[in-house]
Short mmCIF file of C-alpha atoms in Angstrom, two decimals:
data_model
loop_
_atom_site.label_atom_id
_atom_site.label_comp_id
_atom_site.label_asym_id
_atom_site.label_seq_id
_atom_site.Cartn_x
_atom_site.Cartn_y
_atom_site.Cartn_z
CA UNK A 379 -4.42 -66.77 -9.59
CA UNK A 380 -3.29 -63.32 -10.49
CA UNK A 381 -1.97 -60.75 -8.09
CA UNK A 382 -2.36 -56.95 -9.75
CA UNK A 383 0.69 -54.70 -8.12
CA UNK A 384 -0.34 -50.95 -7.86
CA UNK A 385 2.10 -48.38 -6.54
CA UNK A 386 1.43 -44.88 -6.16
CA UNK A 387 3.99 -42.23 -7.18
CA UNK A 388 5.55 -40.48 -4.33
CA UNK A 389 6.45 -36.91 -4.17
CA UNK A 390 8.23 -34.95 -1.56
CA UNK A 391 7.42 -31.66 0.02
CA UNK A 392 8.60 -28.53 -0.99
CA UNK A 393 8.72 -26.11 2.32
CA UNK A 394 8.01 -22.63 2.80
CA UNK A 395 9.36 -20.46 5.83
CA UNK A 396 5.67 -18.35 7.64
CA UNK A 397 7.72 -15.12 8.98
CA UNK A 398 6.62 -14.12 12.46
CA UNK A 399 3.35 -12.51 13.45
CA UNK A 400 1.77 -10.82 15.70
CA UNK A 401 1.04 -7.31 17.36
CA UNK A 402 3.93 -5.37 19.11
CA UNK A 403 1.44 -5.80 22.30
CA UNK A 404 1.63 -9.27 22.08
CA UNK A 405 3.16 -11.51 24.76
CA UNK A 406 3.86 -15.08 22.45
CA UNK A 407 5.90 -14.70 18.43
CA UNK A 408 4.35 -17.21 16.14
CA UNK A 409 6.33 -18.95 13.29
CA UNK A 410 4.86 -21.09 10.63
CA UNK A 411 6.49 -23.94 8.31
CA UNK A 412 3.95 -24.86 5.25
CA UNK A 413 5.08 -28.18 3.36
CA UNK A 414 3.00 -28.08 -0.04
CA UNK A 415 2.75 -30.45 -3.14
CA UNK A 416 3.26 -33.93 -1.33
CA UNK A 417 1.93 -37.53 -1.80
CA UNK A 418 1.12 -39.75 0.30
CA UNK A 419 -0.14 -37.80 2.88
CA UNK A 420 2.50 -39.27 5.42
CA UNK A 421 4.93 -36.13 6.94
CA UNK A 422 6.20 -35.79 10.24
CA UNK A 423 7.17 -32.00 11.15
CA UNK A 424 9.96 -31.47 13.22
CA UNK A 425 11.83 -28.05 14.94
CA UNK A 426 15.06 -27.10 15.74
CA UNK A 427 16.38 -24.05 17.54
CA UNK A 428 19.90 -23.67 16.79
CA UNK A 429 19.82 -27.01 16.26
CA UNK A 430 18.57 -28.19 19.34
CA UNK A 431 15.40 -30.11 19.21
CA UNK A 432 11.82 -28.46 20.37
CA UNK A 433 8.95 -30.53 21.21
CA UNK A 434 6.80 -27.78 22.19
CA UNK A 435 4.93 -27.08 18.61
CA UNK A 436 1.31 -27.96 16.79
CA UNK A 437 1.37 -30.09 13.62
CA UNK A 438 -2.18 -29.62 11.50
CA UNK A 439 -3.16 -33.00 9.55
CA UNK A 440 -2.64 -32.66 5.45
CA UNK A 441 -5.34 -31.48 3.47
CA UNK A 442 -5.65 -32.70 0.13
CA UNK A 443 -5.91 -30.77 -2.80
CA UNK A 444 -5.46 -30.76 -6.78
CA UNK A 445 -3.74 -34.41 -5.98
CA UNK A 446 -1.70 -33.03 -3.68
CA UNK A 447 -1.23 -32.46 0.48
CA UNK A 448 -0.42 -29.18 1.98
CA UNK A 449 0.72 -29.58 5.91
CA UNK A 450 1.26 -26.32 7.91
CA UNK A 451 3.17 -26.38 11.35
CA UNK A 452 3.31 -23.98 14.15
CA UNK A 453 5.26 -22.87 17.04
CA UNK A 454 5.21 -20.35 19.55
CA UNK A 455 8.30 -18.43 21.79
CA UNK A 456 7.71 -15.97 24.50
CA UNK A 457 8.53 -12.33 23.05
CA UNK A 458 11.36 -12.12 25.61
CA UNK A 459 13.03 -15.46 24.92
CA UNK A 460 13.08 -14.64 21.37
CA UNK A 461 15.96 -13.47 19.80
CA UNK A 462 16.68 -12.44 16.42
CA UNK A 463 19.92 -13.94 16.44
CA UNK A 464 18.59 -17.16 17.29
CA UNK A 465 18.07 -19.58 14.38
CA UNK A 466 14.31 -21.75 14.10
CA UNK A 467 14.65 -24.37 11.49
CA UNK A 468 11.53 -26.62 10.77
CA UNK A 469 11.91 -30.20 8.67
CA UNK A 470 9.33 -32.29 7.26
CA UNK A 471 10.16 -35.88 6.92
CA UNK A 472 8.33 -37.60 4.26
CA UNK A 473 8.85 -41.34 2.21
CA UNK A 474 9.89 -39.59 -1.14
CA UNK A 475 12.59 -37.40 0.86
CA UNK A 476 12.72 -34.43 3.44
CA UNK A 477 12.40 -30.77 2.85
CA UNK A 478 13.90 -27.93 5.34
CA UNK A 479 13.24 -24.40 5.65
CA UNK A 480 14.87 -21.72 8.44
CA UNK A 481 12.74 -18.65 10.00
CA UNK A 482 14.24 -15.13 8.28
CA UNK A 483 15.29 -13.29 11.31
CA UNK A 484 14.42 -10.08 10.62
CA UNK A 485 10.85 -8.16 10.59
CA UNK A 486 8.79 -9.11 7.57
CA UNK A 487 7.91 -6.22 4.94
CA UNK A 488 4.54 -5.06 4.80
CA UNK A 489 2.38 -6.57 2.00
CA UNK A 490 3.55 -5.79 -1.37
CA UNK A 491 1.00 -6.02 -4.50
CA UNK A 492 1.28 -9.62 -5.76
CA UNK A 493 2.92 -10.33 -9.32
CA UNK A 494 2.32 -14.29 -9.31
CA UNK A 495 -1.02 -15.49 -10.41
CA UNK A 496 -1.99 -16.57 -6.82
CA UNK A 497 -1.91 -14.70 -3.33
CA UNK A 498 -2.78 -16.62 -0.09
CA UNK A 499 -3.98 -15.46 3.01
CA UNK A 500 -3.94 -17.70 6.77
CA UNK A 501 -5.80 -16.96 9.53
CA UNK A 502 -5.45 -18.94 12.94
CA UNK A 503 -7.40 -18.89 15.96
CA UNK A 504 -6.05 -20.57 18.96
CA UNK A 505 -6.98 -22.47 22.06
CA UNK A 506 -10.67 -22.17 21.71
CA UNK A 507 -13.11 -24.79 22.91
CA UNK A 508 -15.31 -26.51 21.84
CA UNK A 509 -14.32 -27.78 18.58
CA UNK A 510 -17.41 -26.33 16.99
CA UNK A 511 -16.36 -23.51 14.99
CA UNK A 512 -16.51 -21.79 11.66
CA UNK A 513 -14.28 -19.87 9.17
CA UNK A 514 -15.98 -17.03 6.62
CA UNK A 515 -14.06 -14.95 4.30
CA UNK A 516 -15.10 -11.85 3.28
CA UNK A 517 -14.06 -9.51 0.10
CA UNK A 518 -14.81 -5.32 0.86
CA UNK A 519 -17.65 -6.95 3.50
CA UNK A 520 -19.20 -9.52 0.99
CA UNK A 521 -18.83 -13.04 1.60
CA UNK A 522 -16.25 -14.89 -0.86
CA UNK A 523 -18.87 -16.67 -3.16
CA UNK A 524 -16.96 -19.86 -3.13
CA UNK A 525 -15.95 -20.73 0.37
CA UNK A 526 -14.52 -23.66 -0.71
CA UNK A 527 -11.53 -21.94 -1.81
CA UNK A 528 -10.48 -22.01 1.84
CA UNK A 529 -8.74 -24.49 3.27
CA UNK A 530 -9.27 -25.32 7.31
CA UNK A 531 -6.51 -27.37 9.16
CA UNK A 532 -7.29 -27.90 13.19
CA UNK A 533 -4.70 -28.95 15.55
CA UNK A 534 -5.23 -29.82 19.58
CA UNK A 535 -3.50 -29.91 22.69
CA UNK A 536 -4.60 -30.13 26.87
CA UNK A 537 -4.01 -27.45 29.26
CA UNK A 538 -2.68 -27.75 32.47
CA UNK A 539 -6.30 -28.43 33.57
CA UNK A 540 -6.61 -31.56 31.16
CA UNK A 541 -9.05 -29.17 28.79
CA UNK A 542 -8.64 -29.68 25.16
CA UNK A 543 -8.15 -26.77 23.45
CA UNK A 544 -7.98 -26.07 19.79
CA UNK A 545 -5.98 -24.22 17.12
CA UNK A 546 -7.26 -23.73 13.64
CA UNK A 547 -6.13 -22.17 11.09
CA UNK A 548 -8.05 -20.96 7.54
CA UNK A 549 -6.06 -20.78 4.15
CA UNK A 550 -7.70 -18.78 1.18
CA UNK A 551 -6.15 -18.46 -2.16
CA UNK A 552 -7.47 -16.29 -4.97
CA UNK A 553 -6.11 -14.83 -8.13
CA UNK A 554 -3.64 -12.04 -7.95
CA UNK A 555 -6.51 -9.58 -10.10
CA UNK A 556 -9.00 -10.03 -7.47
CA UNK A 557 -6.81 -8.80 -4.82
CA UNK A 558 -5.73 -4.33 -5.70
CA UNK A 559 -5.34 -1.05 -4.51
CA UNK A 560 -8.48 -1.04 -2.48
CA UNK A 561 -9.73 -4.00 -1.79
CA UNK A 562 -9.81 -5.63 1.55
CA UNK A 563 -9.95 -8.92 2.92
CA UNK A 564 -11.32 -10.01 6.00
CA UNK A 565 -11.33 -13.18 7.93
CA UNK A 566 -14.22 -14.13 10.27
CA UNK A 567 -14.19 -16.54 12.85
CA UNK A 568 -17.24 -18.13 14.88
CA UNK A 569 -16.62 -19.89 17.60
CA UNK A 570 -19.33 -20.90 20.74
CA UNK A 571 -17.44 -19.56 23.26
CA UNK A 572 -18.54 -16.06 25.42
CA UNK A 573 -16.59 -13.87 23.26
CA UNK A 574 -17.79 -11.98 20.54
CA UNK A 575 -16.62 -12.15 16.70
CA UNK A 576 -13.26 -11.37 16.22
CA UNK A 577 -12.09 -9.85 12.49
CA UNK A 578 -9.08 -9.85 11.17
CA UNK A 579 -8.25 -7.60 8.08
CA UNK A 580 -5.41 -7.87 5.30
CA UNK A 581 -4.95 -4.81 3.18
CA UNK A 582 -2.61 -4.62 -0.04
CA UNK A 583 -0.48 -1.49 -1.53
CA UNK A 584 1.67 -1.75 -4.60
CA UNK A 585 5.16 -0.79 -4.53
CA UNK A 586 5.77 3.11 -3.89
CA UNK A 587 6.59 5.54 -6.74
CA UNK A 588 8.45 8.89 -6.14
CA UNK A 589 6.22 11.69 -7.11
CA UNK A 590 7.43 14.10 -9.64
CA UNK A 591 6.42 18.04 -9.03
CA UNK A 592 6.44 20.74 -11.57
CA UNK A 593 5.68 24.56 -10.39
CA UNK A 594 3.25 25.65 -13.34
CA UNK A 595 3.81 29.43 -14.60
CA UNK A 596 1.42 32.17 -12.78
CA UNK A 597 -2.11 32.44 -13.96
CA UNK A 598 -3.33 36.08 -13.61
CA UNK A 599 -7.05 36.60 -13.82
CA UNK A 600 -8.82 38.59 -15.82
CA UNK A 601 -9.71 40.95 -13.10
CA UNK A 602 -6.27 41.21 -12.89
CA UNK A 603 -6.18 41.55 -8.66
CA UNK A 604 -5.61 38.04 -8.40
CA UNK A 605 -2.99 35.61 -9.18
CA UNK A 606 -3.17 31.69 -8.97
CA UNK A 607 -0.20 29.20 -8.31
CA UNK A 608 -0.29 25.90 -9.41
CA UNK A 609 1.57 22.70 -8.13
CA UNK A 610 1.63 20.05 -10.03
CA UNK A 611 2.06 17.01 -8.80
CA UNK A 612 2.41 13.61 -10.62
CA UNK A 613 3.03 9.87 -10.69
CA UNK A 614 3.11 8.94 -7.27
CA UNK A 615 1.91 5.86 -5.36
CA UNK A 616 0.01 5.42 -3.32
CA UNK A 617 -2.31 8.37 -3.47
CA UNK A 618 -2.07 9.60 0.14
CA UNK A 619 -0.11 12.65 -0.47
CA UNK A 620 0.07 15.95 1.34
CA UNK A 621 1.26 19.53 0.08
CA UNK A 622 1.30 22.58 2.22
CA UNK A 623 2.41 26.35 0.72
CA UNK A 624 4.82 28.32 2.33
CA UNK A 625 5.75 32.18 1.64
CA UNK A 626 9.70 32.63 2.57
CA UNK A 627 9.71 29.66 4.24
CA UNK A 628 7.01 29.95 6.41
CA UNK A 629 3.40 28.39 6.14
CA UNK A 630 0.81 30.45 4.08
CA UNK A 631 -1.04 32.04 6.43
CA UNK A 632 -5.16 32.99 6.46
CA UNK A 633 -4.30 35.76 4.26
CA UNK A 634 -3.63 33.46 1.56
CA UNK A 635 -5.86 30.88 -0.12
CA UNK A 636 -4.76 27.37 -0.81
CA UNK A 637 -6.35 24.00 -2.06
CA UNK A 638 -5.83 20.58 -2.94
CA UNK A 639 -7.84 18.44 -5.71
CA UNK A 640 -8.26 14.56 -4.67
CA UNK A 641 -5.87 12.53 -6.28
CA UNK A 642 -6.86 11.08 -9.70
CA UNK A 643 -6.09 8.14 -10.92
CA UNK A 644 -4.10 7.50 -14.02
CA UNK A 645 -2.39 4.43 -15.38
CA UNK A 646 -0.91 2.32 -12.30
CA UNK A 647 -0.01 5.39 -10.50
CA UNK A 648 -1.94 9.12 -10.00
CA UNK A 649 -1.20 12.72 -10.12
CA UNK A 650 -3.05 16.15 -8.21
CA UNK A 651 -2.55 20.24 -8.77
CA UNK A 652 -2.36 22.60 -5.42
CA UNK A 653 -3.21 26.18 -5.79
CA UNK A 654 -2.03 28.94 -3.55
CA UNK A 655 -4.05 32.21 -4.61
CA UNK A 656 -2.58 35.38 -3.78
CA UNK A 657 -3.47 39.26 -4.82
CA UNK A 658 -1.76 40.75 -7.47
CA UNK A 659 0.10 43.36 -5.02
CA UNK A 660 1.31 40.39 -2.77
CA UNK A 661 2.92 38.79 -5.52
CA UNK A 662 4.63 41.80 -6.75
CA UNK A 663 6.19 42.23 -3.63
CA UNK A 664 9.95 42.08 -4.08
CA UNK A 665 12.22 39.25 -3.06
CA UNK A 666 9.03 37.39 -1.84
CA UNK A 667 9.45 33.33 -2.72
CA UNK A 668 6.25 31.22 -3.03
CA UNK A 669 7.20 27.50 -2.50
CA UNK A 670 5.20 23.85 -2.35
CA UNK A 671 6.14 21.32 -0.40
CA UNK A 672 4.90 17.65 -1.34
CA UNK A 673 5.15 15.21 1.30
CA UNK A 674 5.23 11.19 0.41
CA UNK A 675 5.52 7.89 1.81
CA UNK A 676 7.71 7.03 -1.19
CA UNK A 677 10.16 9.71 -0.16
CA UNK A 678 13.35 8.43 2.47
CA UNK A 679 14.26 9.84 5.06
CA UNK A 680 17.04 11.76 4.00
CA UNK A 681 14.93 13.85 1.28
CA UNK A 682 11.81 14.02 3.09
CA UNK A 683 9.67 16.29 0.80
CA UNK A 684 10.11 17.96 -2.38
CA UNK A 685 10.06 21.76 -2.64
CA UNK A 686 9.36 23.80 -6.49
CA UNK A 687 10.00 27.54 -5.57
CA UNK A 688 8.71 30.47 -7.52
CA UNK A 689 8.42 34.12 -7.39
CA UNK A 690 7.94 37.58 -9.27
CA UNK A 691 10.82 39.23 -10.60
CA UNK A 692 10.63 43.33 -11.76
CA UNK A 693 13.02 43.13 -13.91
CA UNK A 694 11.49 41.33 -16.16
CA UNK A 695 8.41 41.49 -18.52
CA UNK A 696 5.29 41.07 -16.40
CA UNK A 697 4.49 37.46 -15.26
CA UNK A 698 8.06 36.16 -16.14
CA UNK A 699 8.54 34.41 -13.02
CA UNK A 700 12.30 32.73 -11.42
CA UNK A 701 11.40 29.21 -11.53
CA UNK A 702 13.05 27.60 -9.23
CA UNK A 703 13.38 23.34 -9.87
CA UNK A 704 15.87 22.71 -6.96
CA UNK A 705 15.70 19.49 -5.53
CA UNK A 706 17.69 18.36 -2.36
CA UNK A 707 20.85 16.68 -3.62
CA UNK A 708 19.70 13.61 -2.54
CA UNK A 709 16.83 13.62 -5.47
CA UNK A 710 18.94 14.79 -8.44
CA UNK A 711 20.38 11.68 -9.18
CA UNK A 712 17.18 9.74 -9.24
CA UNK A 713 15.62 12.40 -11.30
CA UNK A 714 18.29 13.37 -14.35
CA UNK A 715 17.01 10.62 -16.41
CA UNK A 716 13.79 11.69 -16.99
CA UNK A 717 15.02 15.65 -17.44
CA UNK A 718 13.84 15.87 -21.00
CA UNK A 719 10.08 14.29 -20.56
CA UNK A 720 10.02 16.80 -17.67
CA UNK A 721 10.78 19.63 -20.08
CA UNK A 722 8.07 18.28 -22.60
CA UNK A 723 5.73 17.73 -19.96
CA UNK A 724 5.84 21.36 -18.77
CA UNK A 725 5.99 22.55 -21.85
CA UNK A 726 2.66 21.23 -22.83
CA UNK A 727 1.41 22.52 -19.77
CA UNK A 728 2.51 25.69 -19.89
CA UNK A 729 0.38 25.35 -23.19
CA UNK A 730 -2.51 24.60 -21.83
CA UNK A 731 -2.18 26.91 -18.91
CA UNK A 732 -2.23 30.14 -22.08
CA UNK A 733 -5.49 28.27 -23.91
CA UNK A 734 -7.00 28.33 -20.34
CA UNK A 735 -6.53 31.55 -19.75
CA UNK A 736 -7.42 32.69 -22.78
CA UNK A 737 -10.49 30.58 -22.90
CA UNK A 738 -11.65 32.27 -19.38
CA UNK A 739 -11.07 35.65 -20.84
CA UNK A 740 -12.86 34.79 -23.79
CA UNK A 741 -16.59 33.65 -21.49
CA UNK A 742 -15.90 36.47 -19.03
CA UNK A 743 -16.10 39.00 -21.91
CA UNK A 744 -19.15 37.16 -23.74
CA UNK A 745 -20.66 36.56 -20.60
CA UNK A 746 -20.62 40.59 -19.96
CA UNK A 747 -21.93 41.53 -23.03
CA UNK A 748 -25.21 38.96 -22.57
CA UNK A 749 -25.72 40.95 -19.22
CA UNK A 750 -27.69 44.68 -17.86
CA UNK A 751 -25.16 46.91 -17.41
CA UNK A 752 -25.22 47.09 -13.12
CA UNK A 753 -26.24 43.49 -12.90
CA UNK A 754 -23.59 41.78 -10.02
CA UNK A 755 -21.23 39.45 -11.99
CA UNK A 756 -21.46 35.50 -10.44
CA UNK A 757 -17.58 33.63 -10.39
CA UNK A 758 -17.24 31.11 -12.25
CA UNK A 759 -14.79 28.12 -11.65
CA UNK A 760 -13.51 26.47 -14.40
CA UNK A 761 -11.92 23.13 -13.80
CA UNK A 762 -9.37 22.11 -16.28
CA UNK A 763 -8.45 17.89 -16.12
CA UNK A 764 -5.49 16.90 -17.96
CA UNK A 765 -5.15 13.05 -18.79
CA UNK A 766 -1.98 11.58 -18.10
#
């Protein structure tokens, strides 16, 4: 007789902290302990709070994947018995050794734009009954094409009336290219009960980039009773931005005319021009200062905005302008390094800004010779775009 001996290899869990969540609103803090990469699918979750034992917490059964188990583990503290100071620890026990993680204390970041090759998402509905329930994910408001990228883990427990009630929770992993500026997630969950659907939505940003602002020299129309400013504004992200006008250091009024283009998007971060336009007497005016202001998320607390200042100066040749590139002090540090591709870059702008106007002159002039003489003149906008 012959006995054949087969043994399994055994791998412990590697553990991973889930910070708290929740709205501000909301009367229980959640934490979360996910033990991934384990075989068999034995593990026994366990919680501590400053390292006194809680009994009070939901353990999901292993799912198995790629070979694998992945166990997640859940526990709940009234919003006014938590306290930051407090430490949560959560252990899985498991034949091939244990794994430990501890509950960061403070707020978690929002989402950042993922760098690995991989970004999860969980969602959890709890204490729903009946059982019966279902998970969909959807990408921009499409269902994911393969649901079977998510992963479902249920959990029970009784109520104080003996009713079962369940928690599950829904894992989805996708590639890190799926998931950009733009894209948006959402979770859907079905369940039989009298409520309606309830979505839940994950959104993504990349990290934020300082916008750089350049006050472009004065373009004088042809007509010559007009004069346009131009604020340049350029690699920033995200592209929310705002940028009011002020004259001496008080908003632009009705009396002046002011726009901003959409931003455009270059490589990995995007740029946008305001215009103020003002008559040729107002910006002759002596001593008068025309400034932009360009407010951004990237931009602390301590700096704010960024202001470019500009204005007309007699004594010199007609449109020299006082450029003004002050920057709170704050700012100057951050931007000396780049001084000399700022000079470049307005350089070539300044460039461009002379074959523009020269270029308008140019159809204005052909554009009255091809007309009657008394025939009313139409505007015409020219829009100049200048690739990053």
């Amino acid at each position: 007789m012959f006995v054949l001996l087969f043994s399994a290899t055994s791998t412990g869990p590697t553990v991973f902290p889930l910070v708290p969540c929740g709205s501000e609103t909301a009367a229980m803090v959640t934490f979360g302990c996910m033990a991934t990469g384990f075989t068999p699918s034995s593990l026994t979750f366990s919680w501590t709070k400053n390292n006194v034992a809680v009994t009070d917490f939901i353990q999901y059964p292993p799912v198995l994947k790629n070979d694998v188990y992945t166990g997640v583990s859940q526990i709940q503290v009234r919003k006014e018995d938590w306290n930051p100071s407090e430490t949560f620890k959560c252990l899985a026990a498991h034949a091939a050794g244990n794994a430990q993680a501890t509950i960061p204390s403070t707020p978690p970041s929002p989402p950042r734009k993922p760098h690995d090759d991989e970004v999860s998402f969980s969602c959890t509905a709890k204490d729903f009954s009946p059982k019966h329930s279902e998970f969909k994910w959807l990408r921009n408001g499409n269902e994911v094409a393969n649901t079977g990228k998510g992963t479902d883990l249920y959990g029970e427990r009784k109520d104080e009336n003996g009713t079962t009630l369940y928690t599950a929770t829904s894992m989805l992993t996708v590639q890190s290219t799926e998931y950009t500026e733009g894209i948006t997630f959402t979770c859907l969950f079905t369940g039989q009960g009298e409520n309606d659907k309830v979505f839940k939505n994950a959104s993504v940003r990349g990290e934020t980039q300082r916008p750089s602002v350049f006050m472009l020299p004065p373009l004088e129309h042809t007509r010559k009773s007009e004069v346009t400013l131009t604020c340049y504004v350029k690699d920033f992200y995200p592209k929310d931005i705002f940028v009011s006008w002020l004259v001496d250091d008080v908003e632009a009024n009705s009396a002046y005319k002011s726009n901003t283009t959409n931003s455009v998007e270059g490589s990995d971060t995007y740029y946008a021009y305001s215009h103020l336009s003002v008559t040729t007497d107002q910006w002759k005016e002596p001593d008068v200062v025309y400034s932009c202001v360009v407010y951004h998320e990237s931009l602390d607390n301590t700096t704010r905005s960024i202001v470019r200042s500009i204005g007309y100066r007699s004594d010199d040749k007609p449109n020299l302008v006082n450029l003004n590139m002050n920057v709170p002090d704050t700012s100057v540090e951050a931007e000396e390094d780049c001084m000399a591709k700022t000079a470049l870059t307005f350089i070539l702008l300044f460039l461009i800004t002379l074959l523009f106007t020269v270029a308008t002159t140019a159809i204005k002039v052909m554009t009255h010779l091809t007309r009657a003489e008394g025939h009313s003149r139409a505007c015409s906008f020219l829009y100049l775009k200048i690739n990053k």
